[in-house]
Short mmCIF file of C-alpha atoms (C1' of nucleotides) in Angstrom, two decimals:
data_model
loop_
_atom_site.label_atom_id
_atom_site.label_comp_id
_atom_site.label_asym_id
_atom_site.label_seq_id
_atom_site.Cartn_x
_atom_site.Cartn_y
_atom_site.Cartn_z
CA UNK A 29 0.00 0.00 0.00
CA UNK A 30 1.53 3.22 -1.21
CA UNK A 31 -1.06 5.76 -0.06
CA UNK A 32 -3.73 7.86 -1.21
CA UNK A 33 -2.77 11.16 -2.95
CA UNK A 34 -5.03 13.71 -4.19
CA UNK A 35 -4.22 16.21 -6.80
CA UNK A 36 -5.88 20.18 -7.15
CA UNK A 37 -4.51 21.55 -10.56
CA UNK A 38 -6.82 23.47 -13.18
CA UNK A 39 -4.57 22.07 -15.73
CA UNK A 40 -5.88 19.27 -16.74
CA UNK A 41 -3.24 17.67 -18.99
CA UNK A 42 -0.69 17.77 -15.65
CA UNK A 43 -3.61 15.72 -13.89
CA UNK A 44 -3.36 13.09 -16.44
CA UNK A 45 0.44 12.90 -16.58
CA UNK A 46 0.65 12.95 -13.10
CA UNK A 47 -2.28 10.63 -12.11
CA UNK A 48 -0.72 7.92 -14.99
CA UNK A 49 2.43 7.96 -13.52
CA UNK A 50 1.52 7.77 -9.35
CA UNK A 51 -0.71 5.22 -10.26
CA UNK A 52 1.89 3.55 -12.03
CA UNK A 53 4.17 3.01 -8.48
CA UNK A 54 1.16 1.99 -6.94
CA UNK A 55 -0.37 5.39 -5.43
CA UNK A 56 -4.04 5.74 -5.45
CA UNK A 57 -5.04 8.70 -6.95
CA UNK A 58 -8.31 11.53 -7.25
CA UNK A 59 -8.28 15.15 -8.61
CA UNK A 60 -9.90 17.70 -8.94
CA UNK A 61 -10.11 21.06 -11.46
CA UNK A 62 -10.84 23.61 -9.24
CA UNK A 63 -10.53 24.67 -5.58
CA UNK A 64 -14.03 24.62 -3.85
CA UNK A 65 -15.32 21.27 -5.23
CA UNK A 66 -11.98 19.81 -4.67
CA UNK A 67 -11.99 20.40 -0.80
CA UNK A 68 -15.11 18.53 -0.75
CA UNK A 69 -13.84 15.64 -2.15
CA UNK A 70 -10.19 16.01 -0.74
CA UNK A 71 -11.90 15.39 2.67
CA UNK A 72 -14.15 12.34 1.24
CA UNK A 73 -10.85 11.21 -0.16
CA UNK A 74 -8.98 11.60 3.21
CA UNK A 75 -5.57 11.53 1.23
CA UNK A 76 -2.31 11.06 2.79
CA UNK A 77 -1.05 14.05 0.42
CA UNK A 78 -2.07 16.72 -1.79
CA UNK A 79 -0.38 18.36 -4.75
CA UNK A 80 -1.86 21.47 -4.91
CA UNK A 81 -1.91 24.13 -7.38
CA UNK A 82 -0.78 27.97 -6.92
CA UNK A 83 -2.74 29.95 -9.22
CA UNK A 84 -6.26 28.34 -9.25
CA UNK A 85 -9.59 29.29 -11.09
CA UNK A 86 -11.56 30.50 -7.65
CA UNK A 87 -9.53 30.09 -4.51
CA UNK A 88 -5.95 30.90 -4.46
CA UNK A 89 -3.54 27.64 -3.30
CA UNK A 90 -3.36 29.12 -0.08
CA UNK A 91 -6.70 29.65 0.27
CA UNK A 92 -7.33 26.08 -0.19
CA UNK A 93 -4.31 25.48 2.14
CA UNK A 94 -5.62 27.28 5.39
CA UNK A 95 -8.62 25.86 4.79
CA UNK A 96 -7.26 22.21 5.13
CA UNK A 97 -5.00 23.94 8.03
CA UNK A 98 -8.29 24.71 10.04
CA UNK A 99 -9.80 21.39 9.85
CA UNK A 100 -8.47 19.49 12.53
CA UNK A 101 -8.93 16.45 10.56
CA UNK A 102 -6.30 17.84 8.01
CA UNK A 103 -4.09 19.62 10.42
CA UNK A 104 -0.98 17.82 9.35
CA UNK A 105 -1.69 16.67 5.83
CA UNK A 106 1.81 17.39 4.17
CA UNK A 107 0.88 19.77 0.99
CA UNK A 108 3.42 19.63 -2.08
CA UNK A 109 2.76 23.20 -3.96
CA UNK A 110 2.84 23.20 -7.65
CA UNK A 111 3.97 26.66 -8.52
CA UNK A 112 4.88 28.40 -12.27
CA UNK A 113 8.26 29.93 -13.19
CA UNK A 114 8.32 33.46 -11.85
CA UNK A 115 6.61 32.70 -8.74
CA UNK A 116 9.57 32.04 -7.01
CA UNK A 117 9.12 34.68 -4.45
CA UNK A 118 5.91 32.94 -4.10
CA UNK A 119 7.61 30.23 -2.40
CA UNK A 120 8.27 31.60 0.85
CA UNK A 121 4.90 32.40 1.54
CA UNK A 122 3.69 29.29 0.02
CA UNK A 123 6.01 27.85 3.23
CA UNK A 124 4.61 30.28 5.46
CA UNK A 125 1.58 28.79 4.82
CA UNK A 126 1.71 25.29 6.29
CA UNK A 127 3.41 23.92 2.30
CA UNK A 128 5.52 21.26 3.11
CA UNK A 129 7.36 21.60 -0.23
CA UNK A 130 6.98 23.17 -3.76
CA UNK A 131 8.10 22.41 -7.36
CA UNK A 132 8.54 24.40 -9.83
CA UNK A 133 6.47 23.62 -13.44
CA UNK A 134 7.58 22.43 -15.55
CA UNK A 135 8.71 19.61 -13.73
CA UNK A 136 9.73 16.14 -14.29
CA UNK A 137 7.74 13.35 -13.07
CA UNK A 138 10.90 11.89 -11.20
CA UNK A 139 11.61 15.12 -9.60
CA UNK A 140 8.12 15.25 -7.83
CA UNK A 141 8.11 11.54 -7.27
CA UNK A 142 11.85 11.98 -5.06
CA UNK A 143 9.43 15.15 -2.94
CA UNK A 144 6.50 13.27 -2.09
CA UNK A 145 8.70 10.44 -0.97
CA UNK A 146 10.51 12.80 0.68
CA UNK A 147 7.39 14.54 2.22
CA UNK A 148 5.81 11.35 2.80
CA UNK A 149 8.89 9.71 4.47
CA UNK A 150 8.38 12.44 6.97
CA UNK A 151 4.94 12.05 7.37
CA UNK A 152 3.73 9.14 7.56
CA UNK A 153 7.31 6.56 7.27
CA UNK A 154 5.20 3.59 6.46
CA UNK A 155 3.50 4.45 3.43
CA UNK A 156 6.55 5.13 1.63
CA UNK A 157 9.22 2.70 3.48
CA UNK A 158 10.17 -0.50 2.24
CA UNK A 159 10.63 -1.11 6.00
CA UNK A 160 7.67 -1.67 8.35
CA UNK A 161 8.17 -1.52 11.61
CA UNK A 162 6.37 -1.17 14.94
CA UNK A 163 7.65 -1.37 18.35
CA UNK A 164 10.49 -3.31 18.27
CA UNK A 165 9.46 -5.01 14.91
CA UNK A 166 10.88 -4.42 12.22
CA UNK A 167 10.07 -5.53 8.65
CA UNK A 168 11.97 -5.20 5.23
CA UNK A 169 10.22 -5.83 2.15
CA UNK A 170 12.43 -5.48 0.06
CA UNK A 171 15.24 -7.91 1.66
CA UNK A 172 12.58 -9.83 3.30
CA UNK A 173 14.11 -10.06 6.53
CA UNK A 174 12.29 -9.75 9.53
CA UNK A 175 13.93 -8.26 13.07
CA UNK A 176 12.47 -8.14 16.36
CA UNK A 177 14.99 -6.32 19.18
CA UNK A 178 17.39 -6.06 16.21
CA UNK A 179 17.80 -9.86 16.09
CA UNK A 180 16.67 -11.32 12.75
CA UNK A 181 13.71 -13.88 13.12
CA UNK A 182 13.60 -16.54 10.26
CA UNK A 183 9.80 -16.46 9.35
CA UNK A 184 7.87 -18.91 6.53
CA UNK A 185 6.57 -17.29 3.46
CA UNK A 186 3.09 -17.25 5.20
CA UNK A 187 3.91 -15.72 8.04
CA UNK A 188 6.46 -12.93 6.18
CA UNK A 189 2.90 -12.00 3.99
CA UNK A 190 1.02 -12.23 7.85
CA UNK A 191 3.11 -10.21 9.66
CA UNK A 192 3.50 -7.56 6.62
CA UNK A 193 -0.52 -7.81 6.45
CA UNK A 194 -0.72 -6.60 10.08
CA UNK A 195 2.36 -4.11 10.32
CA UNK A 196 0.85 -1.95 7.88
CA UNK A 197 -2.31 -1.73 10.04
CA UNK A 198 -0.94 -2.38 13.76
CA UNK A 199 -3.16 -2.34 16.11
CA UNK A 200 -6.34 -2.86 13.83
CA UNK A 201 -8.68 -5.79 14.59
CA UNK A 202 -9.07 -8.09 11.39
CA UNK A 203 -11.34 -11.12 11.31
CA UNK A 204 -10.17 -14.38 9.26
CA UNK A 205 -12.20 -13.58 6.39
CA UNK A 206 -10.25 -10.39 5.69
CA UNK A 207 -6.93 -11.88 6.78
CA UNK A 208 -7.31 -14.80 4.19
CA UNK A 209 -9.02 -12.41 1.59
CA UNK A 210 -5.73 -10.51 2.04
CA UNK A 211 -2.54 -12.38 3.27
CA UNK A 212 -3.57 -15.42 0.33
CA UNK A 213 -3.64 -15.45 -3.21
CA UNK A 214 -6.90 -14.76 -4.62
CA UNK A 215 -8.95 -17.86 -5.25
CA UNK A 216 -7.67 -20.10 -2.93
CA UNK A 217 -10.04 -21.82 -0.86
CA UNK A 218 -8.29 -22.58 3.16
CA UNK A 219 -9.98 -23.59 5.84
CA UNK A 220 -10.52 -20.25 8.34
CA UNK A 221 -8.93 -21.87 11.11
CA UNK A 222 -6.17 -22.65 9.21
CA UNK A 223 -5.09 -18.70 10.11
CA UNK A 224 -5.15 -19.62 13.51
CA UNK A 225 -2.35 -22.11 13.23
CA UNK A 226 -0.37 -19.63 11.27
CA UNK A 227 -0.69 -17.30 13.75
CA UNK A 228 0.52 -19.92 16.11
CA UNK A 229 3.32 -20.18 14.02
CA UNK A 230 3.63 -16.39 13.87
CA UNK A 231 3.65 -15.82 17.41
CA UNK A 232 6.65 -18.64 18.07
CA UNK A 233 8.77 -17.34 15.85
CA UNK A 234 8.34 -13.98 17.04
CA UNK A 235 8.20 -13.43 20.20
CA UNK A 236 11.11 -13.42 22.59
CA UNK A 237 10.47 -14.72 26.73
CA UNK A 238 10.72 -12.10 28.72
CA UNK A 239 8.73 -9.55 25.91
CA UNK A 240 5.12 -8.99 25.87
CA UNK A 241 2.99 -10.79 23.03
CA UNK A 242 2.71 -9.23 19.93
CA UNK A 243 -1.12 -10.77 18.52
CA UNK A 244 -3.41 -9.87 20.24
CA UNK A 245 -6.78 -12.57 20.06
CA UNK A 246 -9.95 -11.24 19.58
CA UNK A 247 -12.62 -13.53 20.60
CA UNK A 248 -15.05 -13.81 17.73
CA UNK A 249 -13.57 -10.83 15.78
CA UNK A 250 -10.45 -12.11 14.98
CA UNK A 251 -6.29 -11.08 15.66
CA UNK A 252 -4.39 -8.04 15.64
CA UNK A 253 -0.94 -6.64 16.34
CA UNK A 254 -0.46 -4.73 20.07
CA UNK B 5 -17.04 12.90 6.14
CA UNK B 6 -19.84 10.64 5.22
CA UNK B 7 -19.52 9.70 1.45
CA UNK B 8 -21.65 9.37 -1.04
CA UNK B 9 -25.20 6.89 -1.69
CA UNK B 10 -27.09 6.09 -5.01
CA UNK B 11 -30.51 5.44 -4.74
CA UNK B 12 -32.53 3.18 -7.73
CA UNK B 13 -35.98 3.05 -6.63
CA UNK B 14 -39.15 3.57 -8.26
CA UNK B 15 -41.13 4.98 -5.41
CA UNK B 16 -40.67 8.48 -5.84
CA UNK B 17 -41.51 8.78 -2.26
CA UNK B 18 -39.26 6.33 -1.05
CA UNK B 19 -36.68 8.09 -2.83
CA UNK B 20 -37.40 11.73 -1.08
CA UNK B 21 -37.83 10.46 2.59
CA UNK B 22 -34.70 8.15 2.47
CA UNK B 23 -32.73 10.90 0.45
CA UNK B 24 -33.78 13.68 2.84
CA UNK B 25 -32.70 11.58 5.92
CA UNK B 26 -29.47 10.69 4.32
CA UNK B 27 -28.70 13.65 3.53
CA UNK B 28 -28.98 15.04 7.20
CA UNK B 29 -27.38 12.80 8.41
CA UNK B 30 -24.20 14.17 6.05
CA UNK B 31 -24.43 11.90 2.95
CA UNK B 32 -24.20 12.92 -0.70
CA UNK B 33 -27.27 11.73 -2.45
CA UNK B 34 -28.26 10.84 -5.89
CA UNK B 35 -31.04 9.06 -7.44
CA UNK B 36 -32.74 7.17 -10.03
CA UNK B 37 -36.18 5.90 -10.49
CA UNK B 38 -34.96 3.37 -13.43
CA UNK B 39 -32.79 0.78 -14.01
CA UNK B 40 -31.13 1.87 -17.01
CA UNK B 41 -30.75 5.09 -16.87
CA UNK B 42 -29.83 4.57 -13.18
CA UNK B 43 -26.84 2.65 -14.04
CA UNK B 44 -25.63 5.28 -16.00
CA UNK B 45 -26.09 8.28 -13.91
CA UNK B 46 -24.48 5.93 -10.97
CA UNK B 47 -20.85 5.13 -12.56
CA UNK B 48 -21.00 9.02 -13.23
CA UNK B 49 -21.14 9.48 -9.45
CA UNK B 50 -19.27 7.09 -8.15
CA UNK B 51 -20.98 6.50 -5.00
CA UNK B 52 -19.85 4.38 -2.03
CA UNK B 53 -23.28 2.73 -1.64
CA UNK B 54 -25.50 1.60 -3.31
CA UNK B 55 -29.70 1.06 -2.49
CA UNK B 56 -31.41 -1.04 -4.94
CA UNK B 57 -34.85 -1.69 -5.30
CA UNK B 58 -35.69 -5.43 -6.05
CA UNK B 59 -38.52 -4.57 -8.44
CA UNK B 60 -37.74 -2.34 -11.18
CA UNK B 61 -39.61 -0.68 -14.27
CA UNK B 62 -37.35 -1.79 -16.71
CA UNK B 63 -34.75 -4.02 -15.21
CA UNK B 64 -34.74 -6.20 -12.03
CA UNK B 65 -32.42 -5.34 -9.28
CA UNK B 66 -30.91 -8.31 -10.12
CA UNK B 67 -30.02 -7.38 -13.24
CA UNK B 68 -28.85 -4.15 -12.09
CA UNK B 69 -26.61 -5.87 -9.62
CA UNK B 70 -25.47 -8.30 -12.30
CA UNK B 71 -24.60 -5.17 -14.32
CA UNK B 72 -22.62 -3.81 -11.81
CA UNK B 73 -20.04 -6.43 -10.67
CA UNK B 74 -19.43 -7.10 -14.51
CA UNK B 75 -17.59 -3.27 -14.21
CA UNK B 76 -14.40 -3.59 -12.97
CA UNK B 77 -14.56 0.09 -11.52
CA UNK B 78 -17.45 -0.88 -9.34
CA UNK B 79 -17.17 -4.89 -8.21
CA UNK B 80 -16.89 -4.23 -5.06
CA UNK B 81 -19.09 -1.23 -4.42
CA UNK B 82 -21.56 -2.30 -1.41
CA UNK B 83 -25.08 -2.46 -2.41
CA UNK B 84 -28.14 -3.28 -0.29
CA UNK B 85 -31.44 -4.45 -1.74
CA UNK B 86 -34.76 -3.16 -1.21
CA UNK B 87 -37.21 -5.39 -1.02
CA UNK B 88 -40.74 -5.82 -0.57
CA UNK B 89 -42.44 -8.04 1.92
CA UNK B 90 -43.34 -11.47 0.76
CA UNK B 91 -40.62 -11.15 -1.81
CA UNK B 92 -38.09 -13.17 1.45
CA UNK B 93 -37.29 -16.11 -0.47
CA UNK B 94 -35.43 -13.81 -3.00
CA UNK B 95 -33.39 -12.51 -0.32
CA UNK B 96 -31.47 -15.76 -0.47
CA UNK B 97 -31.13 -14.94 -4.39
CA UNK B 98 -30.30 -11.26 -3.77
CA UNK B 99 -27.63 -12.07 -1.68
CA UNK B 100 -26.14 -14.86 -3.85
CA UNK B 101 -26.03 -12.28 -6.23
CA UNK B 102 -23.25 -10.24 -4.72
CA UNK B 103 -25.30 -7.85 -2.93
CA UNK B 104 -24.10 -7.13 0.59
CA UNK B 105 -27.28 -6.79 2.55
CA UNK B 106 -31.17 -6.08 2.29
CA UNK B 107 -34.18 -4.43 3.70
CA UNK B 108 -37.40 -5.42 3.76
CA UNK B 109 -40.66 -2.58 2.76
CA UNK B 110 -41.03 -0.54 4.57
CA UNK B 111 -38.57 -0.06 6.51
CA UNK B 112 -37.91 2.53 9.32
CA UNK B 113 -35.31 4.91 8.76
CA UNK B 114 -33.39 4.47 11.52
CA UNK B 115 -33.26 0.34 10.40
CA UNK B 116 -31.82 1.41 7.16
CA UNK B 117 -29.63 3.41 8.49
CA UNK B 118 -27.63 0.90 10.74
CA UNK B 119 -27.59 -1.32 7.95
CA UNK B 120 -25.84 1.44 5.25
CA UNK B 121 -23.34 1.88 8.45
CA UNK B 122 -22.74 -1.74 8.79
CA UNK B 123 -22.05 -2.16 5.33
CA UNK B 124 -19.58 0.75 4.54
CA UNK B 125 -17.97 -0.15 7.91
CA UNK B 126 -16.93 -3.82 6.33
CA UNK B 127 -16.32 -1.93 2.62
CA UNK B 128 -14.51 1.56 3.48
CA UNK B 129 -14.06 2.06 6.89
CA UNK B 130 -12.74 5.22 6.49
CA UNK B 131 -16.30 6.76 6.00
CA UNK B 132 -18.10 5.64 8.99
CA UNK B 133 -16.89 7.04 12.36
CA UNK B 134 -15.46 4.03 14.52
CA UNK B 135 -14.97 5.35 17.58
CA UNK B 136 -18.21 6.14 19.76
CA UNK B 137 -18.15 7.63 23.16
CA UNK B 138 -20.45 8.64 26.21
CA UNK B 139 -19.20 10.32 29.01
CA UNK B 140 -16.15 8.79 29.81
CA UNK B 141 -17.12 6.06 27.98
CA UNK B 142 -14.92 5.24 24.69
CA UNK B 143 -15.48 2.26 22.58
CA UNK B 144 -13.41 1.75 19.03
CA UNK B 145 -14.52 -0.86 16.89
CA UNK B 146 -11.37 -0.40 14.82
CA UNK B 147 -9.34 -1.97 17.64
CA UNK B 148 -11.74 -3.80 19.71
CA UNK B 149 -11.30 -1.74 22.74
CA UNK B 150 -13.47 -0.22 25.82
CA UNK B 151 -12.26 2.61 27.80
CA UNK B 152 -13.49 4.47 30.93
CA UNK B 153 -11.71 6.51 32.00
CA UNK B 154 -8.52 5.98 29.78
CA UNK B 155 -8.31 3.00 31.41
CA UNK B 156 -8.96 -0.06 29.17
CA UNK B 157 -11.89 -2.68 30.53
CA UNK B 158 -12.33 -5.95 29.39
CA UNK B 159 -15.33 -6.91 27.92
CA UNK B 160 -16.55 -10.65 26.52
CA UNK B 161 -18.08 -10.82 22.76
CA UNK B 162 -21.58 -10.24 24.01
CA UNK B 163 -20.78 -7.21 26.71
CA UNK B 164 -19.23 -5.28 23.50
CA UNK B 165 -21.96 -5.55 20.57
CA UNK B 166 -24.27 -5.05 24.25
CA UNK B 167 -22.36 -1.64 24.82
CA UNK B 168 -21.74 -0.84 20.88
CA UNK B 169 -25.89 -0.64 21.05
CA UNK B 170 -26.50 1.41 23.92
CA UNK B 171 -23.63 3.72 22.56
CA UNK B 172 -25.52 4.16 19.35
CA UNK B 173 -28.42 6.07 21.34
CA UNK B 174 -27.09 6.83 24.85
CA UNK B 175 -30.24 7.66 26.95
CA UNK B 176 -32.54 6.08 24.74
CA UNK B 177 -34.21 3.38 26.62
CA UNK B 178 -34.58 0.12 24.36
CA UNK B 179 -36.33 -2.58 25.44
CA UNK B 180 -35.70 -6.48 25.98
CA UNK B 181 -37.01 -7.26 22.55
CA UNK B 182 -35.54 -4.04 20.97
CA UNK B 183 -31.96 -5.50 22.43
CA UNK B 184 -32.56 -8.96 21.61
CA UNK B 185 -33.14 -8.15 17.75
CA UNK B 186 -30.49 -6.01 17.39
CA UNK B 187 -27.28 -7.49 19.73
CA UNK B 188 -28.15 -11.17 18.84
CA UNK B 189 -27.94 -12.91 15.27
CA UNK B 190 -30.99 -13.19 14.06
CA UNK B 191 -32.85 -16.27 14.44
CA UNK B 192 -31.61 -17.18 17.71
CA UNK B 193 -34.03 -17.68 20.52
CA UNK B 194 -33.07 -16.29 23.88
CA UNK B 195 -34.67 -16.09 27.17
CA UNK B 196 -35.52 -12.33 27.14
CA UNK B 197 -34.03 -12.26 30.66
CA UNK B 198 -30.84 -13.52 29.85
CA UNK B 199 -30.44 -9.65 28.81
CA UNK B 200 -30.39 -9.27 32.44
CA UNK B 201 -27.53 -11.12 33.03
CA UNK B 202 -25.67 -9.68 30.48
CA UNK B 203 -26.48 -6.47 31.66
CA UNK B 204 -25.15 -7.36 34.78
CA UNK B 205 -21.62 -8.75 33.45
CA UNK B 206 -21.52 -5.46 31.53
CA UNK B 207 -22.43 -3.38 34.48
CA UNK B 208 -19.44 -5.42 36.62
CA UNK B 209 -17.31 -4.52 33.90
CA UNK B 210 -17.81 -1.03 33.04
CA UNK B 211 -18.33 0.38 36.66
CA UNK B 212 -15.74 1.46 38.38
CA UNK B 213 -15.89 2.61 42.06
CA UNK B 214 -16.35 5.92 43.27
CA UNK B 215 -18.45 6.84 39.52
CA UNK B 216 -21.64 6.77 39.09
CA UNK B 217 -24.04 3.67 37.76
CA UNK B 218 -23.51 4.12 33.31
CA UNK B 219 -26.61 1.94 32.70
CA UNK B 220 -30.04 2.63 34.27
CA UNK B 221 -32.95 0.37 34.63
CA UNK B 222 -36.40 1.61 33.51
CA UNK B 223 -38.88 -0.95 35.49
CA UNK B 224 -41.05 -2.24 32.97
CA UNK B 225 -39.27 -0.95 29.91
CA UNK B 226 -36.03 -2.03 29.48
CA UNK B 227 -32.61 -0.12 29.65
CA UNK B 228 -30.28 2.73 28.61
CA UNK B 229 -27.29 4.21 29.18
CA UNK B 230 -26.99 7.26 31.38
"C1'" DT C 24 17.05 -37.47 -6.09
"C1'" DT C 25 17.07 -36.69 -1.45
"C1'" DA C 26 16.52 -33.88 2.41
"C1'" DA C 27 14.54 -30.00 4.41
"C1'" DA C 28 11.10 -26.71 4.76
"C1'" DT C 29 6.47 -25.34 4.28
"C1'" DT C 30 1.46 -25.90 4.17
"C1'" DG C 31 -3.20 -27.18 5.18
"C1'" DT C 32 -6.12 -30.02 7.91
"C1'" DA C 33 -7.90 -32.83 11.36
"C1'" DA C 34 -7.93 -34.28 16.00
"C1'" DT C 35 -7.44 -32.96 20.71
"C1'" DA C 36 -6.83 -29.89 24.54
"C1'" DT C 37 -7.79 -25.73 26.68
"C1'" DT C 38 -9.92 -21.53 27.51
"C1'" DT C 39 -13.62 -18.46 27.56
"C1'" DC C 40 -18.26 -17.41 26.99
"C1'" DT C 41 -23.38 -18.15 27.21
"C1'" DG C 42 -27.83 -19.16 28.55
"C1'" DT C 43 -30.71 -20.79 32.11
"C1'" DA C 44 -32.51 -21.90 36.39
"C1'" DA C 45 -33.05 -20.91 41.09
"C1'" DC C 46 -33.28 -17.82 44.64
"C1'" DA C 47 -32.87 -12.98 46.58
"C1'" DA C 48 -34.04 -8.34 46.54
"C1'" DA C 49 -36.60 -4.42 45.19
"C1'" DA C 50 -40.54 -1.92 43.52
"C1'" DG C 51 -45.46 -1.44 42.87
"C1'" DA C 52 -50.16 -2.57 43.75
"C1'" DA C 53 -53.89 -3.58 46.73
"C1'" DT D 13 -48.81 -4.54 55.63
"C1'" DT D 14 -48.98 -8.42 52.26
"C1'" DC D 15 -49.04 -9.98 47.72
"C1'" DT D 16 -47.44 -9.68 43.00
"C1'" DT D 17 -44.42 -8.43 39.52
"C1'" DT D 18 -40.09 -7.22 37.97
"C1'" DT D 19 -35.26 -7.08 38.33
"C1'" DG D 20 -30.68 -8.48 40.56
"C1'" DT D 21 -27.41 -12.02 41.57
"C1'" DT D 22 -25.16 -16.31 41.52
"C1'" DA D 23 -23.55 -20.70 40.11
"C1'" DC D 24 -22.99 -23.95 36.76
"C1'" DA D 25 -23.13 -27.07 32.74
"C1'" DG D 26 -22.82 -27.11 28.06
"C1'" DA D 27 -21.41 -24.60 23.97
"C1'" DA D 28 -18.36 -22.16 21.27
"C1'" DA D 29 -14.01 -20.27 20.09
"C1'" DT D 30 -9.24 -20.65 20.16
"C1'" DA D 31 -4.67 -23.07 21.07
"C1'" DT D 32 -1.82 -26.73 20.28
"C1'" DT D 33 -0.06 -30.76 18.26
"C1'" DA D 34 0.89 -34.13 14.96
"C1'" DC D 35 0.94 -35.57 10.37
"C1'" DA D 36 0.63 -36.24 5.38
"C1'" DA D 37 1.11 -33.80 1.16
"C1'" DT D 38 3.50 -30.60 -1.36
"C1'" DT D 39 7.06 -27.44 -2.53
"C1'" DT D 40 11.70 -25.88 -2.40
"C1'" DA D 41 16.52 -26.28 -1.86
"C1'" DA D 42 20.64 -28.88 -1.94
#
DNA sequence: TTAAATTGTAATATTTCTGTAACAAAAGAA
DNA sequence: TTCTTTTGTTACAGAAATATTACAATTTAA
């Protein structure tokens, strides 16, 4: 899971370049033309980022920014501005303004891909990260090498998908239906309580005396990580 | 943020009272009273929801439905059936179907209501607010967990969906039956008064000394919370 | 090809939860 | 008061959910 990102721009040729290409690494994406319509739907959306426009048809970008500042559901949304050449001086008060970054158009897609992984590494480390981690768990997805306390833990190809599943959703409660409908390939028809002795195996290989478990059981809801 | 709900119904005056209600309660509405046309106006507005009559003009809901989960953009978009009565043993139909849930005319609002909540909570959690609190009371159904206090309380399966009710309408007294029907599956036959009980292993649970009695007992009418 | 690792399931053990019955206590009614 | 109705409390047996274990089948690695 990459994240959600939503895009304000009046242009609507940079939407479609832009919206391609995030959706291409794996971003889910929604836009919208204009300013007032798309702070509605930015706050259906509930984005983990917005690339939002300077100079728009109604509301000026930092119109639309304050606006997001002053809903306390938004507070901390990071904001990548999307300014024209010659608006440079712009930029300072586009920082002033709660902007966690700007670019400058024209721009190349790999430029703005490097800022929001930059913005989003700040943010919100998981979304971006090839390592998960929580606590004293750590997860690398790309090496696939699992840590707990900084000692690696050797961990079946089940339990690697498992324990991803839950790390990028700690804490959340997920019943067997959505565990199997997630951590197996599609199709694949296993006996629910199979889960539970993966999560036995899960838990063995994880945990470490002397620590606190890490799965939490649910009693007729299902498991989650604590 | 509430998201937004497509209507196809025929009943012009279903369409107003649910719509109105909806919409009060903070949804975006939009509405068709045919099948056809209603399928195209609906992939224009890419709701979250969808209600569905059973018995249409032009098209059954079925067909509708059928429609629907052949569009890649909209497989999994939650619908619940309308139905009328008599119509039950298409319910088993409806749901086989790939609908999600379904109502049976006419329905009280409040009913229909739960249901659109229970159903977006399972599709797009996001949209439904998960947390509900009274007092010092906090209960998230994201993580499974009571508070009150800030101190976390145990409760058993029963005790939670028990206290996930009363939180949906503190004050509101609700009778045996009304608790009955709504915290047990349906079709299960319980002794009315082994509400009582529960109500006692939730009261043991939840009350902590020195604060005052959360759940008040209305001789002769049932219970709420207070 | 063999050995090792992994997987799903079934059988069994263990834990936790549930509903009910029986009796006590409280609240109304007469 | 006394009687009646309703609710509170308790204990307990059976039910239900989860944990654990062992094993055969399959896949992967050597």
């Amino acid at each position: 899971m990459k994240g959600k990102i939503f895009i304000i721009e009046d242009e609507a040729s940079i939407i479609q370049l832009v919206q391609l290409n995030l959706e291409k690494e794996g971003f889910v994406v929604s836009s919208s033309l204009n300013g007032n319509e798309g702070l509605k739907e930015l706050k259906k959306f509930e984005p983990n980022l917005l690339l939002l426009d300077w100079m728009l048809p109604d509301l000026s970008g930092i119109d639309v920014c304050k606006n997001i500042r002053r809903d306390s559901n938004f507070k901390t949304l990071p904001i990548i501005m999307l300014t024209a050449k010659g608006e440079e001086e712009d930029k300072i008060k586009g920082l002033e303004s709660g902007v966690d970054d700007y670019i400058t158009k024209p721009f190349s897609f790999n430029e703005l891909h490097a800022r929001i992984k930059a913005v989003l590494r700040r943010s919100d480390p998981n979304i971006v990260a090839n390592d998960l981690t929580f606590e004293d768990l750590k997860l690398d997805r790309i090496e696939k090498r699992v840590f707990r306390a900084d000692k690696e833990i050797q961990l079946g190809p089940t339990e690697f998908r498992l324990l991803e599943f839950f790390l990028t959703n700690p804490k959340r409660v997920y019943s067997r239906d959505q565990i199997l409908e997630t951590v197996w390939p599609n199709n694949v028809n296993v006996e629910s309580r199979t889960i539970d002795v993966h999560i036995r195996r899960l838990r063995q290989s994880i945990n470490i005396k002397d620590k606190k478990e890490l799965i939490r059981t649910v009693r007729s809801s299902g498991y989650s990580l604590v």
